[in-house]
Amino acid sequence: ISLDDLTLEEIGIPIVLENDVNLMALGEKTKGIAKNINNFVFVGERTGIGAGIIINRKLFKGANNAAGEVGYLFIDPKYAPKSIRDYGCLEKLASYKVIVEKARKKMGKNIKVIEIFKMASEGDSAALNIVQETLKYLAYGISNISCVLDPELVIIGGGISILPLRFLEEMKVNIRKIIPFVPKMEFSKLGEDGVLIGAAIMVLEPLKKKGLILINK
């Protein structure tokens, strides 16, 4: 089903639909730390885990628009899907939902994921344990991505990007245990603005190609 076509038919105005992680990748390409990078991957950890893949400065979506659905990456046999409704091995290990649930069990209360990241940054032992375990699994996922795409840069975004850089170094250590080539990695600095910038670019670039507007870079 094409929601673009259905919406056009309903309201008579063409629209563009895209997922948030792909938009963040476009935002990084245009206004973020990947402005001068041709090939990179943006890994976004939110309620789920996804990746926006940029190859030769263009968003790569794959044959079925499923490129970047890294939440399905197989990480641990214990979390193998038992049915079609049970997909998402990496998401079972490292998504926000999992982090919050682990914190509830360890700390006996509901804590927002951003607060867990802040507590880990400040050295809280329970929060630190949860975040380090999460980053270990995320590092496994990035290792798999790197083996296939060998990107110039991996950008990690979402709330996790507020963590101090020492956590990024821990991820590199975990990746180095699995593969001999550790990609250059950075935390995103755009925050939620990356989605807005990417959305604007998706609308404006086709108009620019038609000569209808000029984009001031």
mmCIF file of C-alpha atoms in Angstrom:
data_model
loop_
_atom_site.group_PDB
_atom_site.id
_atom_site.type_symbol
_atom_site.label_atom_id
_atom_site.label_comp_id
_atom_site.label_asym_id
_atom_site.label_seq_id
_atom_site.Cartn_x
_atom_site.Cartn_y
_atom_site.Cartn_z
ATOM 1 C CA ILE A 1 0.000 0.000 0.000
ATOM 2 C CA SER A 2 1.403 3.394 -0.978
ATOM 3 C CA LEU A 3 0.461 5.898 1.709
ATOM 4 C CA ASP A 4 1.887 8.645 -0.495
ATOM 5 C CA ASP A 5 -0.652 7.857 -3.233
ATOM 6 C CA LEU A 6 -3.532 7.401 -0.786
ATOM 7 C CA THR A 7 -2.842 10.746 0.843
ATOM 8 C CA LEU A 8 -2.470 12.487 -2.514
ATOM 9 C CA GLU A 9 -5.810 11.046 -3.584
ATOM 10 C CA GLU A 10 -7.453 12.122 -0.325
ATOM 11 C CA ILE A 11 -6.156 15.678 0.090
ATOM 12 C CA GLY A 12 -4.848 16.499 -3.373
ATOM 13 C CA ILE A 13 -1.395 17.534 -2.154
ATOM 14 C CA PRO A 14 1.738 15.446 -2.772
ATOM 15 C CA ILE A 15 3.519 14.400 0.421
ATOM 16 C CA VAL A 16 6.767 12.656 1.292
ATOM 17 C CA LEU A 17 6.881 9.882 3.893
ATOM 18 C CA GLU A 18 10.111 8.721 5.511
ATOM 19 C CA ASN A 19 11.178 7.114 8.776
ATOM 20 C CA ASP A 20 12.944 9.133 11.455
ATOM 21 C CA VAL A 21 16.322 7.389 11.264
ATOM 22 C CA ASN A 22 16.631 7.946 7.515
ATOM 23 C CA LEU A 23 15.749 11.603 8.049
ATOM 24 C CA MET A 24 18.428 11.857 10.732
ATOM 25 C CA ALA A 25 20.961 10.420 8.290
ATOM 26 C CA LEU A 26 19.988 13.076 5.744
ATOM 27 C CA GLY A 27 20.286 15.720 8.441
ATOM 28 C CA GLU A 28 23.813 14.565 9.296
ATOM 29 C CA LYS A 29 24.737 14.532 5.611
ATOM 30 C CA THR A 30 23.586 18.107 5.160
ATOM 31 C CA LYS A 31 24.214 19.941 8.426
ATOM 32 C CA GLY A 32 25.931 17.446 10.725
ATOM 33 C CA ILE A 33 29.263 15.728 11.157
ATOM 34 C CA ALA A 34 28.950 13.843 7.848
ATOM 35 C CA LYS A 35 28.866 16.935 5.616
ATOM 36 C CA ASN A 36 32.085 15.853 3.914
ATOM 37 C CA ILE A 37 31.552 12.081 4.104
ATOM 38 C CA ASN A 38 30.419 10.075 1.069
ATOM 39 C CA ASN A 39 29.549 6.780 2.761
ATOM 40 C CA PHE A 40 28.306 6.523 6.329
ATOM 41 C CA VAL A 41 25.717 4.875 8.544
ATOM 42 C CA PHE A 42 23.563 6.623 11.123
ATOM 43 C CA VAL A 43 22.478 4.234 13.886
ATOM 44 C CA GLY A 44 19.539 5.524 15.878
ATOM 45 C CA GLU A 45 18.579 3.974 19.192
ATOM 46 C CA ARG A 46 15.092 4.967 20.285
ATOM 47 C CA THR A 47 11.989 2.859 21.006
ATOM 48 C CA GLY A 48 13.464 0.614 18.321
ATOM 49 C CA ILE A 49 16.853 0.468 16.638
ATOM 50 C CA GLY A 50 17.343 1.426 13.010
ATOM 51 C CA ALA A 51 19.983 2.724 10.633
ATOM 52 C CA GLY A 52 20.025 5.281 7.861
ATOM 53 C CA ILE A 53 22.538 4.295 5.180
ATOM 54 C CA ILE A 54 24.164 6.883 2.937
ATOM 55 C CA ILE A 55 26.126 5.576 -0.060
ATOM 56 C CA ASN A 56 27.749 8.024 -2.472
ATOM 57 C CA ARG A 57 25.890 10.853 -0.690
ATOM 58 C CA LYS A 58 22.507 9.241 -1.398
ATOM 59 C CA LEU A 59 20.087 7.499 0.948
ATOM 60 C CA PHE A 60 20.163 3.756 0.277
ATOM 61 C CA LYS A 61 16.827 2.035 0.923
ATOM 62 C CA GLY A 62 17.246 -1.380 -0.704
ATOM 63 C CA ALA A 63 14.956 -3.396 -2.975
ATOM 64 C CA ASN A 64 12.119 -3.520 -0.435
ATOM 65 C CA ASN A 65 12.806 -0.250 1.393
ATOM 66 C CA ALA A 66 14.141 -2.397 4.244
ATOM 67 C CA ALA A 67 17.812 -1.373 4.201
ATOM 68 C CA GLY A 68 18.788 -0.227 7.664
ATOM 69 C CA GLU A 69 16.309 -2.345 9.622
ATOM 70 C CA VAL A 70 19.146 -3.375 11.914
ATOM 71 C CA GLY A 71 16.868 -4.055 14.867
ATOM 72 C CA TYR A 72 16.401 -7.490 13.272
ATOM 73 C CA LEU A 73 20.124 -8.304 13.344
ATOM 74 C CA PHE A 74 20.759 -11.702 14.909
ATOM 75 C CA ILE A 75 23.028 -11.204 17.921
ATOM 76 C CA ASP A 76 22.373 -13.959 20.464
ATOM 77 C CA PRO A 77 20.820 -17.437 19.872
ATOM 78 C CA LYS A 78 18.920 -17.102 23.163
ATOM 79 C CA TYR A 79 16.878 -14.356 21.528
ATOM 80 C CA ALA A 80 16.157 -16.107 18.243
ATOM 81 C CA PRO A 81 12.628 -15.317 16.996
ATOM 82 C CA LYS A 82 10.081 -18.015 17.758
ATOM 83 C CA SER A 83 7.454 -16.636 15.385
ATOM 84 C CA ILE A 84 6.927 -13.866 12.837
ATOM 85 C CA ARG A 85 5.645 -11.656 15.684
ATOM 86 C CA ASP A 86 8.856 -12.211 17.601
ATOM 87 C CA TYR A 87 11.393 -10.658 15.205
ATOM 88 C CA GLY A 88 14.003 -8.181 16.366
ATOM 89 C CA CYS A 89 16.948 -9.793 18.131
ATOM 90 C CA LEU A 90 19.038 -6.609 18.561
ATOM 91 C CA GLU A 91 15.984 -4.634 19.647
ATOM 92 C CA LYS A 92 15.323 -7.225 22.364
ATOM 93 C CA LEU A 93 18.775 -6.547 23.749
ATOM 94 C CA ALA A 94 19.411 -2.831 23.320
ATOM 95 C CA SER A 95 16.256 -0.766 22.717
ATOM 96 C CA TYR A 96 14.909 1.919 25.071
ATOM 97 C CA LYS A 97 12.131 -0.426 26.144
ATOM 98 C CA VAL A 98 14.672 -3.008 27.293
ATOM 99 C CA ILE A 99 16.812 -0.416 29.091
ATOM 100 C CA VAL A 100 13.820 0.937 31.022
ATOM 101 C CA GLU A 101 12.635 -2.570 31.932
ATOM 102 C CA LYS A 102 16.091 -3.548 33.210
ATOM 103 C CA ALA A 103 16.219 -0.378 35.302
ATOM 104 C CA ARG A 104 12.777 -1.095 36.757
ATOM 105 C CA LYS A 105 13.868 -4.577 37.823
ATOM 106 C CA LYS A 106 17.214 -3.463 39.251
ATOM 107 C CA MET A 107 16.121 -0.214 40.878
ATOM 108 C CA GLY A 108 12.521 -1.013 41.734
ATOM 109 C CA LYS A 109 11.029 2.020 40.002
ATOM 110 C CA ASN A 110 10.219 3.428 36.583
ATOM 111 C CA ILE A 111 12.930 5.741 35.286
ATOM 112 C CA LYS A 112 12.989 7.551 31.942
ATOM 113 C CA VAL A 113 15.710 6.305 29.631
ATOM 114 C CA ILE A 114 17.376 9.720 29.397
ATOM 115 C CA GLU A 115 17.695 9.744 33.199
ATOM 116 C CA ILE A 116 19.301 6.302 33.095
ATOM 117 C CA PHE A 117 21.915 7.634 30.667
ATOM 118 C CA LYS A 118 22.565 10.618 32.940
ATOM 119 C CA MET A 119 22.882 8.364 36.002
ATOM 120 C CA ALA A 120 25.344 6.122 34.165
ATOM 121 C CA SER A 121 27.383 9.173 33.157
ATOM 122 C CA GLU A 122 27.548 10.190 36.824
ATOM 123 C CA GLY A 123 28.725 6.735 37.910
ATOM 124 C CA ASP A 124 25.576 5.144 39.351
ATOM 125 C CA SER A 125 26.539 1.465 39.461
ATOM 126 C CA ALA A 126 23.156 -0.016 38.492
ATOM 127 C CA ALA A 127 22.619 2.423 35.609
ATOM 128 C CA LEU A 128 26.224 2.004 34.497
ATOM 129 C CA ASN A 129 25.851 -1.769 34.340
ATOM 130 C CA ILE A 130 22.688 -1.474 32.233
ATOM 131 C CA VAL A 131 24.185 1.053 29.820
ATOM 132 C CA GLN A 132 27.449 -0.844 29.395
ATOM 133 C CA GLU A 133 25.556 -4.039 28.593
ATOM 134 C CA THR A 134 23.408 -2.130 26.099
ATOM 135 C CA LEU A 135 26.454 -0.627 24.405
ATOM 136 C CA LYS A 136 28.059 -4.064 24.183
ATOM 137 C CA TYR A 137 25.116 -5.390 22.180
ATOM 138 C CA LEU A 138 24.993 -2.233 20.090
ATOM 139 C CA ALA A 139 28.695 -2.727 19.347
ATOM 140 C CA TYR A 140 27.915 -6.254 18.122
ATOM 141 C CA GLY A 141 25.328 -4.795 15.756
ATOM 142 C CA ILE A 142 27.735 -2.149 14.460
ATOM 143 C CA SER A 143 30.331 -4.880 13.879
ATOM 144 C CA ASN A 144 27.872 -6.693 11.606
ATOM 145 C CA ILE A 145 27.043 -3.477 9.759
ATOM 146 C CA SER A 146 30.745 -2.722 9.283
ATOM 147 C CA CYS A 147 31.455 -6.168 7.837
ATOM 148 C CA VAL A 148 28.859 -5.618 5.126
ATOM 149 C CA LEU A 149 29.190 -1.911 4.322
ATOM 150 C CA ASP A 150 32.650 -0.867 5.590
ATOM 151 C CA PRO A 151 31.454 2.740 6.084
ATOM 152 C CA GLU A 152 33.758 5.728 6.441
ATOM 153 C CA LEU A 153 31.855 6.756 9.556
ATOM 154 C CA VAL A 154 29.229 5.404 11.941
ATOM 155 C CA ILE A 155 27.157 8.066 13.707
ATOM 156 C CA ILE A 156 25.202 7.048 16.799
ATOM 157 C CA GLY A 157 22.150 9.110 17.628
ATOM 158 C CA GLY A 158 19.181 9.203 19.944
ATOM 159 C CA GLY A 159 19.295 9.819 23.689
ATOM 160 C CA ILE A 160 22.367 7.630 23.959
ATOM 161 C CA SER A 161 24.407 10.372 22.278
ATOM 162 C CA ILE A 162 24.381 12.419 25.512
ATOM 163 C CA LEU A 163 26.816 9.914 27.038
ATOM 164 C CA PRO A 164 30.442 11.008 27.563
ATOM 165 C CA LEU A 165 32.942 9.984 24.884
ATOM 166 C CA ARG A 166 34.476 7.331 27.156
ATOM 167 C CA PHE A 167 31.396 5.196 26.465
ATOM 168 C CA LEU A 168 32.087 5.455 22.734
ATOM 169 C CA GLU A 169 35.623 4.235 23.382
ATOM 170 C CA GLU A 170 34.211 1.234 25.280
ATOM 171 C CA MET A 171 32.127 0.389 22.223
ATOM 172 C CA LYS A 172 35.235 0.488 20.044
ATOM 173 C CA VAL A 173 36.967 -1.923 22.425
ATOM 174 C CA ASN A 174 34.040 -4.351 22.102
ATOM 175 C CA ILE A 175 34.033 -4.024 18.315
ATOM 176 C CA ARG A 176 37.779 -4.665 18.182
ATOM 177 C CA LYS A 177 37.202 -7.996 19.918
ATOM 178 C CA ILE A 178 35.008 -9.094 16.997
ATOM 179 C CA ILE A 179 36.436 -7.544 13.825
ATOM 180 C CA PRO A 180 39.936 -6.238 12.948
ATOM 181 C CA PHE A 181 38.706 -2.996 11.349
ATOM 182 C CA VAL A 182 36.958 -0.617 13.738
ATOM 183 C CA PRO A 183 35.038 2.106 11.897
ATOM 184 C CA LYS A 184 35.395 5.742 12.811
ATOM 185 C CA MET A 185 32.535 6.430 15.222
ATOM 186 C CA GLU A 186 30.969 9.589 16.628
ATOM 187 C CA PHE A 187 27.927 10.572 18.639
ATOM 188 C CA SER A 188 25.452 12.797 16.804
ATOM 189 C CA LYS A 189 25.374 16.444 17.826
ATOM 190 C CA LEU A 190 22.145 17.380 16.038
ATOM 191 C CA GLY A 191 19.736 15.757 18.483
ATOM 192 C CA GLU A 192 16.093 15.819 17.400
ATOM 193 C CA ASP A 193 16.885 18.687 15.011
ATOM 194 C CA GLY A 194 18.347 16.050 12.704
ATOM 195 C CA VAL A 195 14.849 14.769 11.909
ATOM 196 C CA LEU A 196 13.601 18.265 11.056
ATOM 197 C CA ILE A 197 16.619 19.047 8.889
ATOM 198 C CA GLY A 198 16.293 15.732 7.053
ATOM 199 C CA ALA A 199 12.578 16.291 6.461
ATOM 200 C CA ALA A 200 13.251 19.744 5.033
ATOM 201 C CA ILE A 201 15.935 18.367 2.727
ATOM 202 C CA MET A 202 13.614 15.623 1.420
ATOM 203 C CA VAL A 203 11.113 18.275 0.380
ATOM 204 C CA LEU A 204 13.516 20.936 -0.869
ATOM 205 C CA GLU A 205 16.038 18.890 -2.870
ATOM 206 C CA PRO A 206 13.539 17.716 -5.554
ATOM 207 C CA LEU A 207 12.412 21.326 -5.973
ATOM 208 C CA LYS A 208 16.012 22.435 -6.313
ATOM 209 C CA LYS A 209 16.628 19.839 -9.051
ATOM 210 C CA LYS A 210 13.668 21.267 -10.954
ATOM 211 C CA GLY A 211 15.137 24.750 -10.612
ATOM 212 C CA LEU A 212 12.183 25.954 -8.578
ATOM 213 C CA ILE A 213 14.224 27.057 -5.550
ATOM 214 C CA LEU A 214 17.785 27.712 -4.529
ATOM 215 C CA ILE A 215 19.106 26.038 -1.369
ATOM 216 C CA ASN A 216 21.643 28.056 0.554
ATOM 217 C CA LYS A 217 24.054 25.514 1.995
#
